[in-house]
PDB file of C-alpha atoms in Angstrom:
ATOM      1  CA  MET A 786     -59.045 -73.748 -35.287  1.00 72.00           C
ATOM      2  CA  GLU A 787     -57.219 -74.747 -38.504  1.00 80.00           C
ATOM      3  CA  LEU A 788     -54.094 -72.924 -37.317  1.00 81.00           C
ATOM      4  CA  ILE A 789     -54.077 -74.869 -34.044  1.00 81.00           C
ATOM      5  CA  ASP A 790     -54.758 -78.131 -35.853  1.00 79.00           C
ATOM      6  CA  GLY A 791     -51.843 -77.437 -38.225  1.00 82.00           C
ATOM      7  CA  LYS A 792     -49.448 -76.696 -35.355  1.00 80.00           C
ATOM      8  CA  LEU A 793     -50.515 -79.826 -33.512  1.00 80.00           C
ATOM      9  CA  ARG A 794     -50.008 -81.932 -36.648  1.00 83.00           C
ATOM     10  CA  ALA A 795     -46.519 -80.436 -36.995  1.00 81.00           C
ATOM     11  CA  LEU A 796     -45.840 -81.844 -33.519  1.00 79.00           C
ATOM     12  CA  GLY A 797     -47.252 -85.226 -34.491  1.00 84.00           C
ATOM     13  CA  LEU A 798     -50.420 -84.707 -32.445  1.00 83.00           C
ATOM     14  CA  SER A 799     -54.087 -84.283 -33.283  1.00 85.00           C
ATOM     15  CA  ILE A 800     -56.914 -82.393 -31.660  1.00 84.00           C
ATOM     16  CA  GLN A 801     -58.742 -85.686 -31.172  1.00 86.00           C
ATOM     17  CA  THR A 802     -55.776 -87.187 -29.288  1.00 85.00           C
ATOM     18  CA  LEU A 803     -55.701 -84.228 -26.918  1.00 85.00           C
ATOM     19  CA  LEU A 804     -59.480 -84.247 -26.428  1.00 87.00           C
ATOM     20  CA  ASN A 805     -59.271 -87.890 -25.332  1.00 90.00           C
ATOM     21  CA  CYS A 806     -56.820 -86.912 -22.542  1.00 87.00           C
ATOM     22  CA  SER A 807     -57.247 -85.032 -19.312  1.00 91.00           C
ATOM     23  CA  THR A 808     -56.066 -81.418 -19.334  1.00 90.00           C
ATOM     24  CA  THR A 809     -52.892 -82.361 -17.455  1.00 91.00           C
ATOM     25  CA  GLN A 810     -52.121 -85.245 -19.824  1.00 90.00           C
ATOM     26  CA  ALA A 811     -52.729 -83.032 -22.866  1.00 86.00           C
ATOM     27  CA  LEU A 812     -50.452 -80.311 -21.505  1.00 88.00           C
ATOM     28  CA  ASN A 813     -47.743 -82.860 -20.760  1.00 88.00           C
ATOM     29  CA  LEU A 814     -48.033 -84.354 -24.263  1.00 86.00           C
ATOM     30  CA  VAL A 815     -47.672 -80.938 -25.905  1.00 85.00           C
ATOM     31  CA  ARG A 816     -44.851 -79.931 -23.525  1.00 86.00           C
ATOM     32  CA  ASP A 817     -42.939 -83.164 -24.225  1.00 84.00           C
ATOM     33  CA  GLU A 818     -43.316 -82.758 -27.993  1.00 84.00           C
ATOM     34  CA  LEU A 819     -42.132 -79.125 -27.803  1.00 81.00           C
ATOM     35  CA  ARG A 820     -39.163 -80.163 -25.621  1.00 78.00           C
ATOM     36  CA  ASP A 821     -38.239 -82.908 -28.128  1.00 77.00           C
ATOM     37  CA  LEU A 822     -38.522 -80.437 -31.003  1.00 73.00           C
ATOM     38  CA  ASP A 823     -36.354 -77.900 -29.173  1.00 67.00           C
ATOM     39  CA  TYR A 824     -33.779 -80.578 -28.325  1.00 62.00           C
ATOM     40  CA  SER A 825     -33.641 -81.743 -31.959  1.00 66.00           C
ATOM     41  CA  SER A 826     -33.248 -78.179 -33.168  1.00 62.00           C
ATOM     42  CA  THR A 827     -30.491 -77.492 -30.641  1.00 54.00           C
ATOM     43  CA  LEU A 828     -28.749 -80.754 -31.495  1.00 54.00           C
ATOM     44  CA  SER A 829     -28.681 -79.868 -35.189  1.00 57.00           C
ATOM     45  CA  ARG A 830     -26.919 -76.575 -34.405  1.00 51.00           C
ATOM     46  CA  ALA A 831     -24.624 -77.908 -31.675  1.00 51.00           C
ATOM     47  CA  CYS A 832     -21.892 -79.630 -33.594  1.00 52.00           C
ATOM     48  CA  HIS A 833     -19.057 -77.338 -32.499  1.00 52.00           C
ATOM     49  CA  THR A 834     -17.993 -75.026 -29.708  1.00 52.00           C
ATOM     50  CA  CYS A 835     -19.890 -74.021 -26.580  1.00 58.00           C
ATOM     51  CA  SER A 836     -22.382 -76.819 -26.462  1.00 59.00           C
ATOM     52  CA  THR A 837     -22.422 -79.825 -24.196  1.00 62.00           C
ATOM     53  CA  LEU A 838     -24.222 -81.617 -27.011  1.00 58.00           C
ATOM     54  CA  ALA A 839     -21.030 -81.541 -29.079  1.00 64.00           C
ATOM     55  CA  ILE A 840     -19.588 -84.132 -26.693  1.00 68.00           C
ATOM     56  CA  ALA A 841     -22.858 -86.035 -26.179  1.00 66.00           C
ATOM     57  CA  ILE A 842     -23.842 -84.556 -22.816  1.00 72.00           C
ATOM     58  CA  PRO A 843     -27.509 -83.556 -22.760  1.00 67.00           C
ATOM     59  CA  PRO A 844     -28.167 -80.086 -21.348  1.00 66.00           C
ATOM     60  CA  PRO A 845     -29.010 -80.183 -17.635  1.00 69.00           C
ATOM     61  CA  GLU A 846     -32.550 -79.444 -16.495  1.00 72.00           C
ATOM     62  CA  LYS A 847     -31.136 -77.710 -13.408  1.00 77.00           C
ATOM     63  CA  LEU A 848     -27.755 -76.668 -12.015  1.00 80.00           C
ATOM     64  CA  PRO A 849     -25.178 -79.340 -12.921  1.00 83.00           C
ATOM     65  CA  LEU A 850     -24.104 -81.481  -9.945  1.00 84.00           C
ATOM     66  CA  TYR A 851     -20.431 -80.700 -10.385  1.00 87.00           C
ATOM     67  CA  TYR A 852     -21.140 -77.079  -9.373  1.00 85.00           C
ATOM     68  CA  MET A 853     -21.893 -78.410  -5.897  1.00 86.00           C
ATOM     69  CA  TYR A 854     -18.763 -80.450  -5.310  1.00 87.00           C
ATOM     70  CA  LEU A 855     -16.104 -78.727  -7.377  1.00 93.00           C
ATOM     71  CA  THR A 856     -15.274 -75.988  -4.887  1.00 93.00           C
ATOM     72  CA  VAL A 857     -11.874 -74.963  -6.263  1.00 95.00           C
ATOM     73  CA  PRO A 858     -12.620 -72.192  -8.784  1.00 95.00           C
ATOM     74  CA  SER A 859      -9.880 -73.206 -11.230  1.00 96.00           C
ATOM     75  CA  HIS A 860     -11.170 -76.792 -11.239  1.00 96.00           C
ATOM     76  CA  ARG A 861     -14.788 -75.709 -11.759  1.00 95.00           C
ATOM     77  CA  ARG A 862     -13.752 -73.348 -14.570  1.00 95.00           C
ATOM     78  CA  ALA A 863     -11.644 -76.001 -16.322  1.00 96.00           C
ATOM     79  CA  PHE A 864     -14.394 -78.617 -16.041  1.00 95.00           C
ATOM     80  CA  THR A 865     -17.018 -76.158 -17.325  1.00 92.00           C
ATOM     81  CA  LEU A 866     -14.848 -75.198 -20.304  1.00 92.00           C
ATOM     82  CA  ALA A 867     -14.416 -78.872 -21.147  1.00 92.00           C
ATOM     83  CA  ARG A 868     -18.154 -79.590 -20.846  1.00 89.00           C
ATOM     84  CA  LEU A 869     -18.943 -76.647 -23.107  1.00 85.00           C
ATOM     85  CA  ASN A 870     -16.398 -77.891 -25.641  1.00 84.00           C
ATOM     86  CA  ALA A 871     -14.582 -74.581 -25.157  1.00 88.00           C
ATOM     87  CA  PHE A 872     -11.464 -75.995 -23.498  1.00 92.00           C
ATOM     88  CA  PRO A 873      -8.262 -74.284 -24.694  1.00 93.00           C
ATOM     89  CA  SER A 874      -6.929 -76.336 -27.567  1.00 92.00           C
ATOM     90  CA  ARG A 875      -5.639 -75.939 -31.091  1.00 92.00           C
ATOM     91  CA  VAL A 876      -9.085 -76.928 -32.357  1.00 87.00           C
ATOM     92  CA  LEU A 877     -10.658 -74.003 -30.508  1.00 87.00           C
ATOM     93  CA  SER A 878      -7.991 -71.374 -31.210  1.00 88.00           C
ATOM     94  CA  GLY A 879      -7.701 -72.537 -34.827  1.00 87.00           C
ATOM     95  CA  ARG A 880     -11.403 -72.076 -35.314  1.00 82.00           C
ATOM     96  CA  PHE A 881     -11.177 -68.397 -34.432  1.00 83.00           C
ATOM     97  CA  GLN A 882      -7.925 -67.897 -36.336  1.00 88.00           C
ATOM     98  CA  LYS A 883      -9.402 -69.611 -39.416  1.00 85.00           C
ATOM     99  CA  ILE A 884      -6.685 -72.274 -39.439  1.00 88.00           C
ATOM    100  CA  PRO A 885      -7.720 -75.348 -41.462  1.00 89.00           C
ATOM    101  CA  PHE A 886      -8.845 -78.166 -39.170  1.00 85.00           C
ATOM    102  CA  SER A 887      -6.156 -80.508 -40.463  1.00 88.00           C
ATOM    103  CA  ASP A 888      -3.470 -77.992 -39.387  1.00 91.00           C
ATOM    104  CA  ARG A 889      -4.612 -77.762 -35.754  1.00 92.00           C
ATOM    105  CA  VAL A 890      -2.065 -80.317 -34.620  1.00 94.00           C
ATOM    106  CA  CYS A 891      -0.765 -80.958 -31.140  1.00 94.00           C
ATOM    107  CA  GLU A 892       2.812 -80.232 -30.138  1.00 92.00           C
ATOM    108  CA  CYS A 893       3.213 -83.784 -28.808  1.00 93.00           C
ATOM    109  CA  ASP A 894       3.653 -85.390 -32.215  1.00 93.00           C
ATOM    110  CA  GLN A 895       2.869 -82.685 -34.802  1.00 92.00           C
ATOM    111  CA  LYS A 896       0.273 -84.920 -36.462  1.00 92.00           C
ATOM    112  CA  SER A 897      -2.606 -85.571 -34.014  1.00 93.00           C
ATOM    113  CA  ILE A 898      -5.370 -82.967 -34.030  1.00 93.00           C
ATOM    114  CA  GLU A 899      -5.431 -81.331 -30.575  1.00 93.00           C
ATOM    115  CA  THR A 900      -9.031 -82.068 -29.611  1.00 91.00           C
ATOM    116  CA  LEU A 901     -10.333 -82.351 -26.058  1.00 92.00           C
ATOM    117  CA  ASP A 902     -10.370 -86.155 -26.198  1.00 91.00           C
ATOM    118  CA  HIS A 903      -6.776 -86.103 -27.486  1.00 94.00           C
ATOM    119  CA  ILE A 904      -5.710 -83.907 -24.547  1.00 96.00           C
ATOM    120  CA  ILE A 905      -7.476 -85.996 -21.888  1.00 96.00           C
ATOM    121  CA  LEU A 906      -6.896 -89.496 -23.238  1.00 95.00           C
ATOM    122  CA  PHE A 907      -3.983 -89.624 -25.654  1.00 95.00           C
ATOM    123  CA  CYS A 908      -1.636 -86.609 -25.652  1.00 96.00           C
ATOM    124  CA  GLY A 909       1.995 -87.428 -24.926  1.00 95.00           C
ATOM    125  CA  LYS A 910       2.484 -84.097 -23.131  1.00 95.00           C
ATOM    126  CA  TRP A 911       0.131 -85.061 -20.302  1.00 96.00           C
ATOM    127  CA  VAL A 912       1.161 -88.672 -19.610  1.00 96.00           C
ATOM    128  CA  GLU A 913       2.179 -88.100 -15.960  1.00 97.00           C
ATOM    129  CA  GLU A 914      -1.010 -86.200 -15.148  1.00 97.00           C
ATOM    130  CA  ARG A 915      -3.118 -88.781 -16.993  1.00 96.00           C
ATOM    131  CA  VAL A 916      -1.519 -91.729 -15.176  1.00 97.00           C
ATOM    132  CA  GLU A 917      -2.073 -90.008 -11.824  1.00 97.00           C
ATOM    133  CA  LEU A 918      -5.586 -88.652 -12.363  1.00 97.00           C
ATOM    134  CA  ILE A 919      -7.404 -90.176 -15.359  1.00 96.00           C
ATOM    135  CA  THR A 920      -6.118 -93.750 -15.701  1.00 96.00           C
ATOM    136  CA  PRO A 921      -7.331 -94.808 -12.220  1.00 96.00           C
ATOM    137  CA  ILE A 922     -10.862 -93.653 -13.150  1.00 95.00           C
ATOM    138  CA  LEU A 923     -10.774 -95.633 -16.392  1.00 94.00           C
ATOM    139  CA  GLU A 924      -9.484 -98.743 -14.623  1.00 94.00           C
ATOM    140  CA  GLU A 925     -11.893 -98.486 -11.675  1.00 93.00           C
ATOM    141  CA  ASN A 926     -14.877 -98.140 -14.018  1.00 91.00           C
ATOM    142  CA  PHE A 927     -13.620-100.665 -16.604  1.00 90.00           C
ATOM    143  CA  LEU A 928     -13.579 -98.005 -19.314  1.00 89.00           C
ATOM    144  CA  PRO A 929     -11.423 -98.323 -22.426  1.00 90.00           C
ATOM    145  CA  CYS A 930      -9.179 -95.471 -23.473  1.00 88.00           C
ATOM    146  CA  GLN A 931     -11.361 -94.462 -26.428  1.00 90.00           C
ATOM    147  CA  SER A 932     -12.773 -91.119 -27.561  1.00 85.00           C
ATOM    148  CA  TRP A 933     -16.386 -91.932 -26.626  1.00 87.00           C
ATOM    149  CA  VAL A 934     -15.318 -92.176 -22.955  1.00 92.00           C
ATOM    150  CA  LEU A 935     -14.955 -88.377 -22.902  1.00 91.00           C
ATOM    151  CA  SER A 936     -18.706 -87.907 -22.467  1.00 88.00           C
ATOM    152  CA  ILE A 937     -18.615 -90.212 -19.427  1.00 91.00           C
ATOM    153  CA  LEU A 938     -15.651 -88.411 -17.868  1.00 94.00           C
ATOM    154  CA  LEU A 939     -17.414 -85.054 -18.238  1.00 92.00           C
ATOM    155  CA  SER A 940     -20.881 -86.197 -17.222  1.00 87.00           C
ATOM    156  CA  ASP A 941     -22.637 -85.738 -13.902  1.00 78.00           C
ATOM    157  CA  GLN A 942     -24.479 -89.037 -14.252  1.00 78.00           C
ATOM    158  CA  TYR A 943     -21.855 -91.758 -14.387  1.00 81.00           C
ATOM    159  CA  LEU A 944     -18.970 -90.952 -12.064  1.00 85.00           C
ATOM    160  CA  ASP A 945     -18.741 -90.164  -8.365  1.00 90.00           C
ATOM    161  CA  SER A 946     -17.701 -86.745  -7.072  1.00 91.00           C
ATOM    162  CA  HIS A 947     -14.118 -87.893  -6.420  1.00 93.00           C
ATOM    163  CA  SER A 948     -13.693 -88.977 -10.057  1.00 94.00           C
ATOM    164  CA  THR A 949     -15.170 -85.707 -11.283  1.00 94.00           C
ATOM    165  CA  PHE A 950     -12.726 -83.862  -9.005  1.00 95.00           C
ATOM    166  CA  GLN A 951      -9.825 -85.863 -10.483  1.00 96.00           C
ATOM    167  CA  VAL A 952     -10.891 -85.024 -14.057  1.00 96.00           C
ATOM    168  CA  ALA A 953     -11.277 -81.349 -13.113  1.00 96.00           C
ATOM    169  CA  LYS A 954      -7.857 -81.359 -11.447  1.00 97.00           C
ATOM    170  CA  PHE A 955      -6.306 -82.820 -14.613  1.00 98.00           C
ATOM    171  CA  LEU A 956      -7.985 -80.166 -16.775  1.00 97.00           C
ATOM    172  CA  ALA A 957      -6.906 -77.349 -14.439  1.00 98.00           C
ATOM    173  CA  ARG A 958      -3.286 -78.552 -14.594  1.00 97.00           C
ATOM    174  CA  VAL A 959      -3.412 -78.580 -18.387  1.00 97.00           C
ATOM    175  CA  ILE A 960      -4.773 -75.025 -18.488  1.00 96.00           C
ATOM    176  CA  ALA A 961      -2.128 -73.841 -15.998  1.00 96.00           C
ATOM    177  CA  ALA A 962       0.672 -75.430 -18.034  1.00 94.00           C
ATOM    178  CA  LYS A 963      -0.711 -74.068 -21.309  1.00 91.00           C
ATOM    179  CA  SER A 964      -1.004 -70.552 -19.909  1.00 91.00           C
ATOM    180  CA  ALA A 965       2.619 -70.700 -18.761  1.00 89.00           C
ATOM    181  CA  SER A 966       3.827 -71.843 -22.183  1.00 80.00           C
ATOM    182  CA  PRO A 967       4.662 -69.242 -24.857  1.00 71.00           C
ATOM    183  CA  ASN A 968       3.480 -71.606 -27.637  1.00 65.00           C
ATOM    184  CA  SER A 969       0.179 -72.416 -25.986  1.00 59.00           C
ATOM    185  CA  SER A 970      -3.195 -72.658 -27.676  1.00 52.00           C
ATOM    186  CA  LEU A 971      -4.703 -70.227 -25.145  1.00 52.00           C
ATOM    187  CA  GLU A 972      -6.044 -66.952 -26.472  1.00 44.00           C
TER     188      GLU A 972
END
């Protein structure tokens, strides 16, 4: 009984609290505390590649909505890579090549770090694509061109399916252009 009491206290619960609840309420309380603990643990480890948490998108409880309406495989792949913070960039390739972060600069100006938000929102190489595909989304939704907007552009919750398609189309074009370039940041 002491072991159980200790584990409950670690979750911020007590045996008395659970005894005062119905079985269903007690199970839900414990489940919610365990989910919060798991989320906190994941968040503490998710500061880099291959985690949606790195760009402030909570992990989905079920299949992400964009899987349903992004039917073009290259668009779905590009959008998924971006959501997992594994989109081809100098930040990603530099990580695996052990290049110092400050040296992972973009070709557009040789001084900006080539992060995903730089590619989508600021990079001089993708101005035409951005004006055609991203800028209308920002204007329609009254969003500023700032780094925090990236989590909105890659989320299932805030934009309609057409906007998500436009973002995915932009990302697919970037990947296609990078793969055709000999100096690309693709593996």
